[in-house]
Amino acid sequence: MSASPWIVVRANKFSIRMDRRIPFVLGGLLLAAFLVLILHVGIGEYNIAPLDVVNTLLGRELGDKNYHFVVMELRLPRAILAWLVGAALGASGAIIQGLTRNPLASPDLTGVTAGASAAAVTLIIFLPHAPDYWLPITAFGGGVFVALMLYLFAWRGGTSAGGDSPIRLILVGIGLSAALGAFTSFALTFGDLWHVQSAIMWLAGTVYATGWNDVSALLPWLIVCLPLALYGARDLNALNLGEDVAQGLGLRLILKRAFLLLLSVALAAITVTVAGIIGFVGLIAPHLARRLVGSMHEGLVPTAAFAGGFLVILADFVGRTISPPTEIPAGIVIAIIGVPFFLYLLWKREKA
Amino acid sequence: MSVLQAEKLSLSYDTTPIIHSLDLETPSGQITALIGPNGCGKSTLLRGLARLLKPKVGSVLLNGLAIQTIPTKQLAKELGILPQSPVAPEGITVRELVAQGRYPHQDWFQQWSHADEEALQKALTLTTLTHLTDRAVDTLSGGQRQRAWIAMALAQETDILLLDEPTTYLDLAHQLEVLELLVKLNQEGKTIIMVLHDLNHAAHYADHLVALADGRISAQGTSHEVITEEIIRDVFGVESQVIPHPITGKPLCLPLRRKQ
């Protein structure tokens, strides 16, 4: 018998296990993101050498007084926000793919982010004086609405054998996205010009012009949702075997499925409120993670989060520096890799 | 030893009634085979017994208690179910699949105890999968794959194991491999209730046969009591000759033609 590929930690009544690859993969992804962050923060109209970036990050005073402002106030919040947005989308995608046993599912392809975005635009344009904290809640509500629609139109037969096909979920999602996109356009056309402009600002899928306030708006949600996603990993593993098997294992199907779906929607919707719609991260990151650590969700969920974070920070860096002074939004950079990847997944399914 | 019963059980899919006020007591410690033609409700009955379908009327009782009233994790420690041809997630290894059987025994702070590890190793040994532990399930042969799923259900450590056509899509040697494994498990004390298509397999391997037609029990008992020319004609609409197996003496059904 070969050696166990698991690390098991036990202390009294406490025990956890994980695949051996997970700490290395997570560490590697974090390191890669950090290297990109140093370049991201250093390169621009005002170049700062990587070593100076690190020194500034560590709070060391340097000769150039501008470093602190450029690094800490202008560029760092944006780079960190990009990573956090990617992490939320990656985790959201991993949850929804496990939940639906559908490798094509992701928060954008199912229309969840379109729902969140339509709801947020509606709020910005028609209730411009609403307090700030309404925005994430409204976006979440829009995402939940789409999740309910998906449930009604694409999920009724269940996801196990004999249920609806994965393609159906995506078709319904694309339909919902189109309808909600039309609604958003409608709101943008008829809304007050001033408010419309601020709505358009984040619709493009960009983390441009972000500050610490955006980071602090996103962070509390992630601090709550990501551990909950880890907590749900065992349930996702069971659900991934099919609904009958999961129920046979003692999983409370309706309760757990609703909880995980809401969690996935919350993670995706919150990113919309700070960065607009960034597509394909929720699709690609879980696939990347599966290649790296396998299909078990206690490893897959954090790895997908870290992979998503890496993807978005890299995309934002590339978009910002590839042809200055023009900036390409991170969402567009990712779509350039994301669209062919999606087509590849479709093609692979056709062949299977 | 747990006892699983159905009492005036009626089951339906949406509004289509499938099982009609059925009473059944499955003998504990034995192998029970549910047989019958397509659409007779045998898989539905199995799903009902496994609480995958909620009864419209009546109830399924485990040791006298309605299973709907037993907390689902508690029930999962006493009753395992293996649906027909389950599909493993892409790339999942045998070890990872079998470990899932421990789900009802775990919670968030107790995710891999010594008991979990022991149950995993025991399940792998019983199903002779120890040499394939770290292979991806989707690279295994059909028989090995089915054994991996059975190992998952074994890791659950239940008294009762329900299986829906465990031999579907397997060739003859792999069918016997699975059935012989189930007999071995039964000898170790597990109660087995399964849906089987092949009458001769049912006669050979099961202690108790239940023949269903139109959602009702037509006959039940030992293979000699159930596999008769008359019952085969009534239940399946097939004329046959039933002879004793030259070696085992169990009834052997030789179909002749459809009932005229």
Coordinates of N, CA, C and O in Angstrom, one line a residue, chain B residues 86-192:
Chain B
P86 N -24.0 5.2 -9.6 CA -23.6 6.6 -9.2 C -22.3 7.0 -10.0 O -21.6 6.2 -10.5
V87 N -22.2 8.3 -10.1 CA -21.0 8.9 -10.9 C -20.1 9.6 -10.0 O -20.5 10.5 -9.2
A88 N -18.8 9.2 -10.0 CA -17.8 9.8 -9.1 C -17.3 11.1 -9.8 O -17.2 11.2 -11.0
P89 N -17.1 12.1 -9.0 CA -16.5 13.4 -9.5 C -15.2 13.1 -10.2 O -14.5 12.2 -9.8
E90 N -14.9 13.9 -11.3 CA -13.7 13.7 -12.1 C -12.5 13.7 -11.2 O -12.3 14.6 -10.4
G91 N -11.6 12.7 -11.4 CA -10.3 12.8 -10.7 C -10.3 12.3 -9.3 O -9.2 12.2 -8.7
I92 N -11.4 12.1 -8.7 CA -11.4 11.7 -7.2 C -10.8 10.3 -7.1 O -11.0 9.4 -7.9
T93 N -10.0 10.1 -6.0 CA -9.3 8.9 -5.8 C -10.2 7.9 -5.0 O -11.1 8.4 -4.4
V94 N -9.8 6.6 -5.1 CA -10.6 5.6 -4.3 C -10.6 6.0 -2.8 O -11.6 6.0 -2.1
R95 N -9.4 6.4 -2.3 CA -9.3 6.8 -0.9 C -10.3 8.0 -0.6 O -11.0 7.9 0.4
E96 N -10.3 9.0 -1.4 CA -11.1 10.1 -1.2 C -12.6 9.7 -1.2 O -13.4 10.2 -0.4
L97 N -13.0 8.9 -2.2 CA -14.4 8.4 -2.3 C -14.8 7.6 -1.1 O -15.8 7.9 -0.4
V98 N -14.0 6.7 -0.7 CA -14.3 5.8 0.4 C -14.4 6.6 1.7 O -15.3 6.4 2.6
A99 N -13.5 7.6 1.9 CA -13.5 8.4 3.1 C -14.8 9.2 3.2 O -15.2 9.5 4.3
Q100 N -15.5 9.4 2.1 CA -16.8 10.1 2.2 C -17.8 9.4 3.0 O -18.8 9.9 3.6
G101 N -17.7 8.0 3.1 CA -18.6 7.2 3.9 C -18.6 7.6 5.3 O -19.5 7.3 6.1
R102 N -17.5 8.3 5.8 CA -17.4 8.6 7.2 C -18.2 9.9 7.5 O -18.3 10.3 8.7
Y103 N -18.8 10.5 6.5 CA -19.6 11.8 6.7 C -20.5 11.8 7.9 O -20.4 12.7 8.8
P104 N -21.4 10.8 8.1 CA -22.3 10.9 9.3 C -21.6 10.8 10.6 O -22.1 11.1 11.6
H105 N -20.3 10.3 10.6 CA -19.6 10.1 11.8 C -18.7 11.3 12.2 O -18.1 11.3 13.2
Q106 N -18.7 12.3 11.3 CA -17.9 13.5 11.5 C -18.6 14.7 11.8 O -19.8 14.8 11.6
D107 N -17.9 15.7 12.3 CA -18.4 17.1 12.4 C -17.3 18.0 12.2 O -16.1 17.6 11.9
W108 N -17.5 19.3 12.3 CA -16.4 20.2 11.8 C -15.1 20.2 12.6 O -14.1 20.4 12.1
F109 N -15.2 19.8 13.9 CA -13.9 19.7 14.6 C -13.4 18.3 14.7 O -12.3 18.1 15.1
Q110 N -14.2 17.4 14.2 CA -13.7 16.0 14.2 C -13.8 15.5 12.8 O -14.8 14.9 12.3
Q111 N -12.7 15.7 12.0 CA -12.9 15.4 10.6 C -12.1 14.2 10.2 O -12.3 13.7 9.0
W112 N -11.2 13.7 10.9 CA -10.5 12.4 10.6 C -10.0 11.8 11.8 O -8.8 11.9 12.1
S113 N -10.8 11.1 12.6 CA -10.4 10.4 13.8 C -9.7 9.1 13.5 O -9.7 8.7 12.3
H114 N -9.2 8.5 14.5 CA -8.6 7.1 14.3 C -9.7 6.2 13.9 O -9.4 5.3 13.0
A115 N -10.9 6.3 14.4 CA -12.0 5.4 14.0 C -12.3 5.6 12.5 O -12.5 4.6 11.8
D116 N -12.2 6.8 12.0 CA -12.4 7.1 10.6 C -11.3 6.3 9.8 O -11.6 5.7 8.8
E117 N -10.1 6.4 10.2 CA -9.0 5.8 9.4 C -9.1 4.3 9.5 O -9.0 3.6 8.4
E118 N -9.5 3.7 10.6 CA -9.7 2.3 10.7 C -10.8 1.8 9.8 O -10.7 0.8 9.1
A119 N -11.9 2.6 9.8 CA -13.1 2.2 9.0 C -12.7 2.2 7.5 O -13.1 1.4 6.7
L120 N -11.9 3.2 7.1 CA -11.4 3.3 5.8 C -10.6 2.1 5.4 O -10.9 1.5 4.3
Q121 N -9.6 1.8 6.2 CA -8.8 0.6 5.9 C -9.6 -0.7 5.8 O -9.3 -1.5 5.0
K122 N -10.5 -0.8 6.8 CA -11.3 -2.0 6.8 C -12.1 -2.2 5.5 O -12.2 -3.2 4.9
A123 N -12.7 -1.1 5.1 CA -13.6 -1.1 3.9 C -12.7 -1.4 2.7 O -13.1 -2.2 1.8
L124 N -11.5 -0.8 2.6 CA -10.6 -1.1 1.5 C -10.2 -2.6 1.5 O -10.1 -3.2 0.4
T125 N -9.9 -3.1 2.7 CA -9.5 -4.5 2.7 C -10.6 -5.4 2.3 O -10.4 -6.4 1.5
L126 N -11.8 -5.2 2.9 CA -13.0 -6.1 2.5 C -13.3 -6.1 1.0 O -13.7 -7.1 0.5
T127 N -13.1 -5.0 0.4 CA -13.4 -4.9 -1.0 C -12.2 -5.1 -1.9 O -12.2 -4.9 -3.1
T128 N -11.1 -5.6 -1.3 CA -9.8 -5.8 -1.9 C -9.4 -4.7 -2.9 O -9.1 -4.9 -4.0
L129 N -9.4 -3.5 -2.3 CA -9.0 -2.3 -3.1 C -7.7 -1.7 -2.6 O -7.3 -0.6 -3.1
T130 N -7.0 -2.3 -1.6 CA -5.9 -1.7 -1.0 C -4.8 -1.3 -2.0 O -4.1 -0.3 -1.8
H131 N -4.7 -2.1 -3.1 CA -3.6 -1.8 -4.1 C -4.0 -0.7 -5.0 O -3.2 -0.2 -5.8
L132 N -5.3 -0.3 -4.9 CA -5.8 0.8 -5.9 C -6.2 2.0 -5.1 O -6.8 2.9 -5.7
T133 N -5.8 2.1 -3.8 CA -6.2 3.2 -3.0 C -6.1 4.6 -3.6 O -7.0 5.4 -3.5
D134 N -4.9 4.8 -4.2 CA -4.7 6.2 -4.7 C -4.9 6.4 -6.2 O -4.5 7.3 -6.8
R135 N -5.6 5.4 -6.8 CA -6.0 5.5 -8.2 C -7.2 6.4 -8.3 O -8.1 6.4 -7.5
A136 N -7.4 7.1 -9.4 CA -8.6 7.9 -9.7 C -9.7 6.9 -10.0 O -9.5 5.9 -10.8
V137 N -10.9 7.1 -9.4 CA -12.0 6.2 -9.6 C -12.3 6.1 -11.1 O -12.7 5.0 -11.6
D138 N -12.3 7.2 -11.9 CA -12.7 7.1 -13.3 C -11.7 6.3 -14.2 O -11.9 6.2 -15.3
T139 N -10.5 5.9 -13.6 CA -9.6 5.1 -14.4 C -9.8 3.6 -14.1 O -9.1 2.8 -14.7
L140 N -10.7 3.2 -13.2 CA -10.9 1.8 -12.8 C -11.8 1.1 -13.7 O -12.6 1.7 -14.5
S141 N -11.8 -0.2 -13.7 CA -12.7 -1.0 -14.5 C -14.1 -0.9 -13.8 O -14.2 -0.5 -12.6
G142 N -15.2 -1.3 -14.5 CA -16.5 -1.2 -14.0 C -16.7 -1.9 -12.6 O -17.3 -1.4 -11.7
G143 N -16.1 -3.1 -12.5 CA -16.2 -3.9 -11.3 C -15.5 -3.3 -10.2 O -16.0 -3.2 -9.0
Q144 N -14.3 -2.8 -10.4 CA -13.5 -2.1 -9.4 C -14.2 -0.9 -8.9 O -14.3 -0.5 -7.7
R145 N -14.8 -0.1 -9.9 CA -15.5 1.1 -9.6 C -16.7 0.8 -8.6 O -16.9 1.5 -7.6
Q146 N -17.4 -0.2 -9.0 CA -18.6 -0.6 -8.1 C -18.1 -1.0 -6.7 O -18.7 -0.7 -5.7
R147 N -17.0 -1.7 -6.7 CA -16.4 -2.1 -5.4 C -16.0 -0.9 -4.6 O -16.2 -0.8 -3.4
A148 N -15.5 0.1 -5.3 CA -15.1 1.4 -4.6 C -16.3 2.0 -3.9 O -16.3 2.5 -2.8
W149 N -17.4 2.1 -4.7 CA -18.7 2.7 -4.1 C -19.2 1.8 -3.0 O -19.6 2.4 -2.0
I150 N -19.1 0.5 -3.1 CA -19.6 -0.4 -2.0 C -18.7 -0.1 -0.8 O -19.1 0.0 0.4
A151 N -17.4 0.1 -1.0 CA -16.4 0.4 0.1 C -16.8 1.7 0.8 O -16.8 1.8 2.0
M152 N -17.3 2.7 0.0 CA -17.7 3.9 0.6 C -18.9 3.6 1.5 O -18.9 4.1 2.7
A153 N -19.9 2.8 1.0 CA -21.0 2.5 1.9 C -20.6 1.7 3.1 O -21.2 1.8 4.2
L154 N -19.5 0.9 3.0 CA -19.1 0.1 4.1 C -18.4 1.0 5.2 O -18.6 0.8 6.4
A155 N -17.7 2.0 4.7 CA -17.0 2.9 5.6 C -18.0 3.6 6.5 O -17.7 4.1 7.6
Q156 N -19.3 3.7 6.0 CA -20.4 4.3 6.8 C -20.7 3.4 8.0 O -21.3 3.9 8.9
E157 N -20.3 2.2 8.0 CA -20.5 1.2 9.1 C -22.0 1.2 9.6 O -22.3 1.4 10.7
T158 N -22.8 0.8 8.6 CA -24.2 0.7 8.9 C -24.6 -0.8 9.1 O -23.9 -1.7 8.5
D159 N -25.6 -1.1 9.8 CA -26.1 -2.5 10.0 C -26.8 -2.9 8.7 O -26.8 -4.1 8.3
I160 N -27.4 -1.9 8.0 CA -28.2 -2.3 6.8 C -27.7 -1.6 5.6 O -27.3 -0.4 5.7
L161 N -27.6 -2.3 4.5 CA -27.1 -1.7 3.3 C -28.1 -1.9 2.2 O -28.5 -3.1 1.9
L162 N -28.6 -0.8 1.5 CA -29.5 -0.9 0.4 C -28.8 -0.7 -0.9 O -28.0 0.3 -0.9
L163 N -29.0 -1.5 -1.9 CA -28.4 -1.3 -3.2 C -29.4 -1.4 -4.3 O -30.2 -2.3 -4.3
D164 N -29.3 -0.4 -5.2 CA -30.2 -0.4 -6.4 C -29.4 -1.0 -7.6 O -28.5 -0.3 -8.1
E165 N -29.8 -2.2 -8.0 CA -29.1 -2.9 -9.1 C -27.6 -2.7 -9.1 O -27.0 -2.0 -10.0
P166 N -26.9 -3.3 -8.1 CA -25.5 -3.1 -8.0 C -24.7 -3.7 -9.2 O -23.5 -3.4 -9.3
T167 N -25.4 -4.5 -10.0 CA -24.6 -5.2 -11.1 C -24.9 -4.6 -12.5 O -24.4 -5.2 -13.5
T168 N -25.7 -3.6 -12.5 CA -26.0 -3.0 -13.9 C -24.7 -2.6 -14.6 O -23.8 -2.1 -14.0
Y169 N -24.7 -2.8 -15.9 CA -23.6 -2.4 -16.8 C -22.3 -3.2 -16.5 O -21.3 -2.8 -17.0
L170 N -22.4 -4.2 -15.7 CA -21.1 -5.0 -15.5 C -21.2 -6.3 -16.3 O -22.3 -6.9 -16.5
D171 N -20.1 -6.8 -16.8 CA -20.1 -8.1 -17.4 C -20.2 -9.2 -16.4 O -20.2 -9.0 -15.2
L172 N -20.4 -10.4 -16.9 CA -20.7 -11.5 -16.0 C -19.7 -11.7 -14.8 O -20.1 -11.8 -13.7
A173 N -18.5 -11.7 -15.2 CA -17.5 -11.9 -14.1 C -17.5 -10.8 -13.1 O -17.5 -11.1 -11.8
H174 N -17.7 -9.6 -13.5 CA -17.8 -8.5 -12.6 C -19.1 -8.5 -11.8 O -19.1 -8.1 -10.6
Q175 N -20.2 -9.0 -12.4 CA -21.4 -9.1 -11.7 C -21.2 -10.1 -10.5 O -21.6 -9.8 -9.4
L176 N -20.6 -11.2 -10.8 CA -20.4 -12.2 -9.7 C -19.4 -11.7 -8.7 O -19.6 -11.9 -7.5
E177 N -18.4 -10.9 -9.1 CA -17.5 -10.3 -8.2 C -18.2 -9.5 -7.1 O -18.0 -9.6 -5.9
V178 N -19.2 -8.6 -7.6 CA -19.9 -7.8 -6.7 C -20.8 -8.6 -5.8 O -20.9 -8.4 -4.6
L179 N -21.5 -9.6 -6.4 CA -22.5 -10.4 -5.6 C -21.8 -11.2 -4.6 O -22.3 -11.3 -3.5
E180 N -20.6 -11.7 -5.0 CA -19.9 -12.5 -4.0 C -19.4 -11.6 -2.8 O -19.4 -12.1 -1.7
L181 N -19.0 -10.4 -3.2 CA -18.6 -9.5 -2.1 C -19.8 -9.2 -1.2 O -19.6 -9.2 0.1
L182 N -21.0 -9.1 -1.7 CA -22.1 -8.8 -0.9 C -22.4 -10.0 0.0 O -22.8 -9.8 1.2
V183 N -22.3 -11.2 -0.5 CA -22.5 -12.4 0.3 C -21.5 -12.4 1.5 O -21.8 -12.6 2.6
K184 N -20.2 -12.0 1.2 CA -19.2 -12.0 2.2 C -19.5 -11.0 3.3 O -19.4 -11.2 4.5
L185 N -20.0 -9.8 2.8 CA -20.4 -8.8 3.8 C -21.6 -9.2 4.7 O -21.6 -9.0 5.9
N186 N -22.5 -9.9 4.0 CA -23.6 -10.5 4.8 C -23.2 -11.5 5.8 O -23.7 -11.4 7.0
Q187 N -22.2 -12.3 5.5 CA -21.7 -13.3 6.4 C -21.0 -12.5 7.6 O -21.0 -13.1 8.7
E188 N -20.5 -11.3 7.4 CA -19.9 -10.6 8.5 C -21.0 -9.8 9.3 O -20.7 -9.1 10.2
G189 N -22.3 -10.0 8.9 CA -23.3 -9.5 9.8 C -24.2 -8.4 9.2 O -25.1 -7.9 9.9
K190 N -23.9 -8.0 8.0 CA -24.7 -6.9 7.4 C -26.0 -7.4 6.8 O -26.0 -8.4 6.1
T191 N -27.1 -6.7 7.1 CA -28.3 -6.9 6.4 C -28.3 -6.3 5.0 O -27.9 -5.1 4.9
I192 N -28.6 -7.0 4.0 CA -28.5 -6.4 2.6 C -29.9 -6.5 1.9 O -30.5 -7.5 2.0

